[in-house]
Amino acid sequence: MGTKPFCDACGKVQPPSPDIDYFAAFGLPRKLNIDLSALERSFYRLSRKLHPDVYAQATQQEQQWSLEQTSLLNDAYRTLKNSIARTEYLLKLEGVVLEAGKSEDGAAKESRVPADLLEEVFELNMQLEEMRMTRKMGEDDPQLRKDLEKAHIDFESQLAASDSNLQDLWTLWGTALDNEDTARKSETKDQMVALLDRRRYIRNLVRDVNEALEA
């Protein structure tokens, strides 16, 4: 089976290829710098062509293929439009097994504290526990709240820095891919994995602080 949703010769819908990846579904190379506006336009263009209503009078097989192609297209678009999901997906395509952590959909997994954050995380955990005890006693500590708000700003800043650094790695990946530089590709993949692990942990800290402040 080909990777295109329609036959070049007859224009009819085709069954999705079992080994097609989401980048190929949109005719894209395995690069992470994507024109999101162009991706959206391609998604809606293909969605209109593949919509089941278009095949209401077609054969049962074509109707089924239309549904399967639409489902694939939706999954591909949902993954590629999200910067983190897109990065994780490419790494999986490249055979990288991601470290345990917490996924973007919030599914709980085990996380490790980044070495350079050990002291900050220890102090934060103490503050969070103190806030819980204060709340349990029906009291409030303005200074503790102020400290947690500062921690929230600091971790949000680190999260933004991680996103910026990740985009730099996307560019390095694209260059290595163009140059067929296997060593640089491998190095960049390792850096992306490490950065995603760090970002995942920081995002969880931001969530914990938000929960403490909003409780």
PDB file of C-alpha atoms in Angstrom:
ATOM      1  CA  MET A   1       0.000   0.000   0.000  1.00  0.00           C
ATOM      2  CA  GLY A   2       1.114   3.564  -0.664  1.00  0.00           C
ATOM      3  CA  THR A   3       1.348   6.411   1.783  1.00  0.00           C
ATOM      4  CA  LYS A   4      -1.142   8.621  -0.051  1.00  0.00           C
ATOM      5  CA  PRO A   5      -4.834   8.606   0.960  1.00  0.00           C
ATOM      6  CA  PHE A   6      -5.962   8.680  -2.680  1.00  0.00           C
ATOM      7  CA  CYS A   7      -4.980   6.670  -5.730  1.00  0.00           C
ATOM      8  CA  ASP A   8      -2.899   8.743  -8.183  1.00  0.00           C
ATOM      9  CA  ALA A   9      -4.498   6.980 -11.146  1.00  0.00           C
ATOM     10  CA  CYS A  10      -8.197   6.879 -10.258  1.00  0.00           C
ATOM     11  CA  GLY A  11      -8.436   9.368  -7.368  1.00  0.00           C
ATOM     12  CA  LYS A  12     -10.316   6.938  -5.120  1.00  0.00           C
ATOM     13  CA  VAL A  13      -9.678   6.689  -1.390  1.00  0.00           C
ATOM     14  CA  GLN A  14      -7.154   4.047  -0.377  1.00  0.00           C
ATOM     15  CA  PRO A  15      -6.663   2.044   2.829  1.00  0.00           C
ATOM     16  CA  PRO A  16      -4.172   3.614   5.248  1.00  0.00           C
ATOM     17  CA  SER A  17      -0.721   2.067   5.106  1.00  0.00           C
ATOM     18  CA  PRO A  18       0.005   0.143   8.327  1.00  0.00           C
ATOM     19  CA  ASP A  19       3.503   1.633   8.553  1.00  0.00           C
ATOM     20  CA  ILE A  20       2.764   5.244   7.598  1.00  0.00           C
ATOM     21  CA  ASP A  21       3.916   7.831  10.124  1.00  0.00           C
ATOM     22  CA  TYR A  22       2.136  11.068  10.978  1.00  0.00           C
ATOM     23  CA  PHE A  23       4.691  13.217   9.164  1.00  0.00           C
ATOM     24  CA  ALA A  24       4.205  11.217   5.969  1.00  0.00           C
ATOM     25  CA  ALA A  25       0.431  11.553   6.352  1.00  0.00           C
ATOM     26  CA  PHE A  26       0.908  15.268   5.613  1.00  0.00           C
ATOM     27  CA  GLY A  27       3.727  14.782   3.142  1.00  0.00           C
ATOM     28  CA  LEU A  28       6.265  16.180   5.629  1.00  0.00           C
ATOM     29  CA  PRO A  29       9.857  15.125   6.322  1.00  0.00           C
ATOM     30  CA  ARG A  30      10.693  14.009   9.861  1.00  0.00           C
ATOM     31  CA  LYS A  31      11.580  17.507  11.015  1.00  0.00           C
ATOM     32  CA  LEU A  32      10.270  19.354  14.051  1.00  0.00           C
ATOM     33  CA  ASN A  33      10.142  22.915  12.783  1.00  0.00           C
ATOM     34  CA  ILE A  34       6.693  22.900  11.207  1.00  0.00           C
ATOM     35  CA  ASP A  35       4.621  25.670   9.646  1.00  0.00           C
ATOM     36  CA  LEU A  36       1.543  25.235  11.835  1.00  0.00           C
ATOM     37  CA  SER A  37      -0.639  27.390   9.600  1.00  0.00           C
ATOM     38  CA  ALA A  38       0.237  25.250   6.592  1.00  0.00           C
ATOM     39  CA  LEU A  39      -0.358  22.110   8.669  1.00  0.00           C
ATOM     40  CA  GLU A  40      -3.814  23.360   9.623  1.00  0.00           C
ATOM     41  CA  ARG A  41      -4.690  24.192   6.012  1.00  0.00           C
ATOM     42  CA  SER A  42      -3.574  20.730   4.886  1.00  0.00           C
ATOM     43  CA  PHE A  43      -5.601  19.131   7.665  1.00  0.00           C
ATOM     44  CA  TYR A  44      -8.845  20.866   6.702  1.00  0.00           C
ATOM     45  CA  ARG A  45      -8.251  20.295   2.995  1.00  0.00           C
ATOM     46  CA  LEU A  46      -7.747  16.566   3.504  1.00  0.00           C
ATOM     47  CA  SER A  47     -10.565  16.372   6.053  1.00  0.00           C
ATOM     48  CA  ARG A  48     -13.033  17.721   3.502  1.00  0.00           C
ATOM     49  CA  LYS A  49     -11.897  15.200   0.903  1.00  0.00           C
ATOM     50  CA  LEU A  50     -11.946  12.262   3.323  1.00  0.00           C
ATOM     51  CA  HIS A  51     -15.132  13.100   5.211  1.00  0.00           C
ATOM     52  CA  PRO A  52     -17.450  10.043   5.387  1.00  0.00           C
ATOM     53  CA  ASP A  53     -20.324  12.079   3.945  1.00  0.00           C
ATOM     54  CA  VAL A  54     -18.392  12.321   0.682  1.00  0.00           C
ATOM     55  CA  TYR A  55     -18.501   8.532   0.448  1.00  0.00           C
ATOM     56  CA  ALA A  56     -22.122   8.041   1.434  1.00  0.00           C
ATOM     57  CA  GLN A  57     -22.882   6.544  -2.001  1.00  0.00           C
ATOM     58  CA  ALA A  58     -19.540   4.725  -2.370  1.00  0.00           C
ATOM     59  CA  THR A  59     -18.866   1.042  -1.757  1.00  0.00           C
ATOM     60  CA  GLN A  60     -18.811  -0.246   1.803  1.00  0.00           C
ATOM     61  CA  GLN A  61     -15.066  -0.787   1.495  1.00  0.00           C
ATOM     62  CA  GLU A  62     -14.467   2.816   0.438  1.00  0.00           C
ATOM     63  CA  GLN A  63     -16.651   4.039   3.296  1.00  0.00           C
ATOM     64  CA  GLN A  64     -14.563   2.021   5.743  1.00  0.00           C
ATOM     65  CA  TRP A  65     -11.298   3.320   4.275  1.00  0.00           C
ATOM     66  CA  SER A  66     -12.650   6.847   4.513  1.00  0.00           C
ATOM     67  CA  LEU A  67     -13.293   6.376   8.226  1.00  0.00           C
ATOM     68  CA  GLU A  68      -9.842   4.859   8.775  1.00  0.00           C
ATOM     69  CA  GLN A  69      -8.085   7.605   6.837  1.00  0.00           C
ATOM     70  CA  THR A  70     -10.041  10.268   8.734  1.00  0.00           C
ATOM     71  CA  SER A  71      -9.103   8.711  12.067  1.00  0.00           C
ATOM     72  CA  LEU A  72      -5.427   8.586  11.047  1.00  0.00           C
ATOM     73  CA  LEU A  73      -5.550  12.186   9.875  1.00  0.00           C
ATOM     74  CA  ASN A  74      -7.109  13.365  13.150  1.00  0.00           C
ATOM     75  CA  ASP A  75      -4.504  11.530  15.240  1.00  0.00           C
ATOM     76  CA  ALA A  76      -1.687  12.871  13.075  1.00  0.00           C
ATOM     77  CA  TYR A  77      -2.898  16.464  13.264  1.00  0.00           C
ATOM     78  CA  ARG A  78      -3.494  16.330  17.021  1.00  0.00           C
ATOM     79  CA  THR A  79       0.042  15.030  17.549  1.00  0.00           C
ATOM     80  CA  LEU A  80       1.929  17.263  15.130  1.00  0.00           C
ATOM     81  CA  LYS A  81       0.279  20.535  16.140  1.00  0.00           C
ATOM     82  CA  ASN A  82       1.445  20.059  19.747  1.00  0.00           C
ATOM     83  CA  SER A  83       5.144  20.878  20.074  1.00  0.00           C
ATOM     84  CA  ILE A  84       5.865  18.407  22.872  1.00  0.00           C
ATOM     85  CA  ALA A  85       3.731  15.573  21.481  1.00  0.00           C
ATOM     86  CA  ARG A  86       5.401  16.126  18.103  1.00  0.00           C
ATOM     87  CA  THR A  87       8.877  15.858  19.623  1.00  0.00           C
ATOM     88  CA  GLU A  88       8.008  12.749  21.616  1.00  0.00           C
ATOM     89  CA  TYR A  89       6.456  11.150  18.543  1.00  0.00           C
ATOM     90  CA  LEU A  90       9.519  11.778  16.377  1.00  0.00           C
ATOM     91  CA  LEU A  91      11.779  10.326  19.070  1.00  0.00           C
ATOM     92  CA  LYS A  92       9.634   7.190  19.177  1.00  0.00           C
ATOM     93  CA  LEU A  93       9.865   6.908  15.387  1.00  0.00           C
ATOM     94  CA  GLU A  94      13.624   7.139  15.766  1.00  0.00           C
ATOM     95  CA  GLY A  95      13.619   4.223  18.195  1.00  0.00           C
ATOM     96  CA  VAL A  96      14.110   6.238  21.370  1.00  0.00           C
ATOM     97  CA  VAL A  97      12.522   4.814  24.513  1.00  0.00           C
ATOM     98  CA  LEU A  98      11.551   7.800  26.624  1.00  0.00           C
ATOM     99  CA  GLU A  99      12.354   7.841  30.326  1.00  0.00           C
ATOM    100  CA  ALA A 100       9.573   7.443  32.853  1.00  0.00           C
ATOM    101  CA  GLY A 101       7.878  10.688  33.747  1.00  0.00           C
ATOM    102  CA  LYS A 102       4.482  12.252  33.411  1.00  0.00           C
ATOM    103  CA  SER A 103       2.867  12.381  30.009  1.00  0.00           C
ATOM    104  CA  GLU A 104       1.263  15.462  28.445  1.00  0.00           C
ATOM    105  CA  ASP A 105      -2.212  14.065  29.092  1.00  0.00           C
ATOM    106  CA  GLY A 106      -1.469  13.919  32.829  1.00  0.00           C
ATOM    107  CA  ALA A 107      -1.095  10.148  33.137  1.00  0.00           C
ATOM    108  CA  ALA A 108       0.925   9.471  36.274  1.00  0.00           C
ATOM    109  CA  LYS A 109       4.366   7.961  35.945  1.00  0.00           C
ATOM    110  CA  GLU A 110       7.488   7.922  38.063  1.00  0.00           C
ATOM    111  CA  SER A 111       9.771  10.991  37.804  1.00  0.00           C
ATOM    112  CA  ARG A 112      13.362  11.742  38.783  1.00  0.00           C
ATOM    113  CA  VAL A 113      14.530  15.074  40.175  1.00  0.00           C
ATOM    114  CA  PRO A 114      17.033  16.825  37.859  1.00  0.00           C
ATOM    115  CA  ALA A 115      20.339  17.099  39.710  1.00  0.00           C
ATOM    116  CA  ASP A 116      20.520  20.885  39.508  1.00  0.00           C
ATOM    117  CA  LEU A 117      17.029  21.227  41.011  1.00  0.00           C
ATOM    118  CA  LEU A 118      17.527  19.043  44.074  1.00  0.00           C
ATOM    119  CA  GLU A 119      17.900  21.931  46.507  1.00  0.00           C
ATOM    120  CA  GLU A 120      14.999  23.916  45.033  1.00  0.00           C
ATOM    121  CA  VAL A 121      12.722  20.886  45.007  1.00  0.00           C
ATOM    122  CA  PHE A 122      13.587  19.981  48.603  1.00  0.00           C
ATOM    123  CA  GLU A 123      12.732  23.498  49.756  1.00  0.00           C
ATOM    124  CA  LEU A 124       9.563  23.562  47.672  1.00  0.00           C
ATOM    125  CA  ASN A 125       8.345  20.265  49.084  1.00  0.00           C
ATOM    126  CA  MET A 126       8.844  21.612  52.599  1.00  0.00           C
ATOM    127  CA  GLN A 127       6.823  24.714  51.699  1.00  0.00           C
ATOM    128  CA  LEU A 128       4.058  22.675  50.103  1.00  0.00           C
ATOM    129  CA  GLU A 129       3.788  20.443  53.156  1.00  0.00           C
ATOM    130  CA  GLU A 130       3.705  23.489  55.413  1.00  0.00           C
ATOM    131  CA  MET A 131       0.957  25.007  53.290  1.00  0.00           C
ATOM    132  CA  ARG A 132      -1.096  21.807  53.546  1.00  0.00           C
ATOM    133  CA  MET A 133      -0.744  21.752  57.325  1.00  0.00           C
ATOM    134  CA  THR A 134      -1.623  25.440  57.569  1.00  0.00           C
ATOM    135  CA  ARG A 135      -4.749  24.884  55.471  1.00  0.00           C
ATOM    136  CA  LYS A 136      -5.723  21.856  57.537  1.00  0.00           C
ATOM    137  CA  MET A 137      -5.640  24.049  60.643  1.00  0.00           C
ATOM    138  CA  GLY A 138      -7.852  26.615  58.916  1.00  0.00           C
ATOM    139  CA  GLU A 139      -5.113  29.228  58.888  1.00  0.00           C
ATOM    140  CA  ASP A 140      -3.213  31.219  56.278  1.00  0.00           C
ATOM    141  CA  ASP A 141       0.438  32.283  56.104  1.00  0.00           C
ATOM    142  CA  PRO A 142       0.930  35.334  53.851  1.00  0.00           C
ATOM    143  CA  GLN A 143       4.710  34.918  53.725  1.00  0.00           C
ATOM    144  CA  LEU A 144       4.422  31.253  52.787  1.00  0.00           C
ATOM    145  CA  ARG A 145       1.943  32.150  50.054  1.00  0.00           C
ATOM    146  CA  LYS A 146       4.337  34.821  48.803  1.00  0.00           C
ATOM    147  CA  ASP A 147       7.196  32.289  48.736  1.00  0.00           C
ATOM    148  CA  LEU A 148       5.102  29.812  46.753  1.00  0.00           C
ATOM    149  CA  GLU A 149       4.024  32.502  44.295  1.00  0.00           C
ATOM    150  CA  LYS A 150       7.690  33.363  43.739  1.00  0.00           C
ATOM    151  CA  ALA A 151       8.495  29.666  43.226  1.00  0.00           C
ATOM    152  CA  HIS A 152       5.660  29.483  40.696  1.00  0.00           C
ATOM    153  CA  ILE A 153       7.116  32.383  38.707  1.00  0.00           C
ATOM    154  CA  ASP A 154      10.608  30.862  38.829  1.00  0.00           C
ATOM    155  CA  PHE A 155       9.450  27.465  37.587  1.00  0.00           C
ATOM    156  CA  GLU A 156       7.272  29.009  34.872  1.00  0.00           C
ATOM    157  CA  SER A 157      10.372  30.866  33.699  1.00  0.00           C
ATOM    158  CA  GLN A 158      12.358  27.625  33.628  1.00  0.00           C
ATOM    159  CA  LEU A 159       9.554  25.983  31.672  1.00  0.00           C
ATOM    160  CA  ALA A 160       9.658  28.756  29.086  1.00  0.00           C
ATOM    161  CA  ALA A 161      13.443  28.427  28.846  1.00  0.00           C
ATOM    162  CA  SER A 162      13.079  24.679  28.255  1.00  0.00           C
ATOM    163  CA  ASP A 163      10.659  25.313  25.396  1.00  0.00           C
ATOM    164  CA  SER A 164      13.082  27.800  23.840  1.00  0.00           C
ATOM    165  CA  ASN A 165      15.988  25.371  24.171  1.00  0.00           C
ATOM    166  CA  LEU A 166      13.884  22.620  22.650  1.00  0.00           C
ATOM    167  CA  GLN A 167      13.249  24.724  19.554  1.00  0.00           C
ATOM    168  CA  ASP A 168      17.007  25.220  19.192  1.00  0.00           C
ATOM    169  CA  LEU A 169      17.396  21.445  19.226  1.00  0.00           C
ATOM    170  CA  TRP A 170      14.722  21.139  16.519  1.00  0.00           C
ATOM    171  CA  THR A 171      16.916  23.278  14.270  1.00  0.00           C
ATOM    172  CA  LEU A 172      19.990  21.172  15.041  1.00  0.00           C
ATOM    173  CA  TRP A 173      17.987  18.031  14.264  1.00  0.00           C
ATOM    174  CA  GLY A 174      16.848  19.403  10.919  1.00  0.00           C
ATOM    175  CA  THR A 175      20.394  20.359   9.952  1.00  0.00           C
ATOM    176  CA  ALA A 176      21.749  16.954  10.960  1.00  0.00           C
ATOM    177  CA  LEU A 177      18.973  15.271   8.979  1.00  0.00           C
ATOM    178  CA  ASP A 178      19.739  17.330   5.870  1.00  0.00           C
ATOM    179  CA  ASN A 179      23.467  16.597   6.173  1.00  0.00           C
ATOM    180  CA  GLU A 180      22.883  12.903   6.971  1.00  0.00           C
ATOM    181  CA  ASP A 181      25.054  13.461  10.039  1.00  0.00           C
ATOM    182  CA  THR A 182      24.365  10.310  12.047  1.00  0.00           C
ATOM    183  CA  ALA A 183      26.541  11.307  14.989  1.00  0.00           C
ATOM    184  CA  ARG A 184      24.914  14.725  15.336  1.00  0.00           C
ATOM    185  CA  LYS A 185      21.437  13.177  15.008  1.00  0.00           C
ATOM    186  CA  SER A 186      22.204  10.766  17.828  1.00  0.00           C
ATOM    187  CA  GLU A 187      23.599  13.536  20.017  1.00  0.00           C
ATOM    188  CA  THR A 188      20.605  15.772  19.355  1.00  0.00           C
ATOM    189  CA  LYS A 189      18.169  12.963  20.145  1.00  0.00           C
ATOM    190  CA  ASP A 190      19.879  12.436  23.511  1.00  0.00           C
ATOM    191  CA  GLN A 191      19.679  16.147  24.244  1.00  0.00           C
ATOM    192  CA  MET A 192      15.982  16.268  23.382  1.00  0.00           C
ATOM    193  CA  VAL A 193      15.231  13.314  25.638  1.00  0.00           C
ATOM    194  CA  ALA A 194      17.102  14.929  28.556  1.00  0.00           C
ATOM    195  CA  LEU A 195      15.343  18.244  27.983  1.00  0.00           C
ATOM    196  CA  LEU A 196      11.911  16.621  27.786  1.00  0.00           C
ATOM    197  CA  ASP A 197      12.554  14.814  31.062  1.00  0.00           C
ATOM    198  CA  ARG A 198      13.540  18.091  32.710  1.00  0.00           C
ATOM    199  CA  ARG A 199      10.575  19.952  31.238  1.00  0.00           C
ATOM    200  CA  ARG A 200       8.182  17.231  32.353  1.00  0.00           C
ATOM    201  CA  TYR A 201       9.431  17.444  35.923  1.00  0.00           C
ATOM    202  CA  ILE A 202       9.265  21.253  36.021  1.00  0.00           C
ATOM    203  CA  ARG A 203       5.738  21.191  34.594  1.00  0.00           C
ATOM    204  CA  ASN A 204       4.699  18.889  37.426  1.00  0.00           C
ATOM    205  CA  LEU A 205       6.209  21.297  39.963  1.00  0.00           C
ATOM    206  CA  VAL A 206       4.206  24.153  38.455  1.00  0.00           C
ATOM    207  CA  ARG A 207       1.076  22.012  38.747  1.00  0.00           C
ATOM    208  CA  ASP A 208       1.786  21.189  42.413  1.00  0.00           C
ATOM    209  CA  VAL A 209       2.332  24.848  43.292  1.00  0.00           C
ATOM    210  CA  ASN A 210      -0.871  25.852  41.461  1.00  0.00           C
ATOM    211  CA  GLU A 211      -2.845  23.254  43.364  1.00  0.00           C
ATOM    212  CA  ALA A 212      -1.432  24.477  46.677  1.00  0.00           C
ATOM    213  CA  LEU A 213      -2.219  28.126  45.914  1.00  0.00           C
ATOM    214  CA  GLU A 214      -5.724  27.424  44.634  1.00  0.00           C
ATOM    215  CA  ALA A 215      -6.799  25.013  47.369  1.00  0.00           C
TER     216      ALA A 215
END
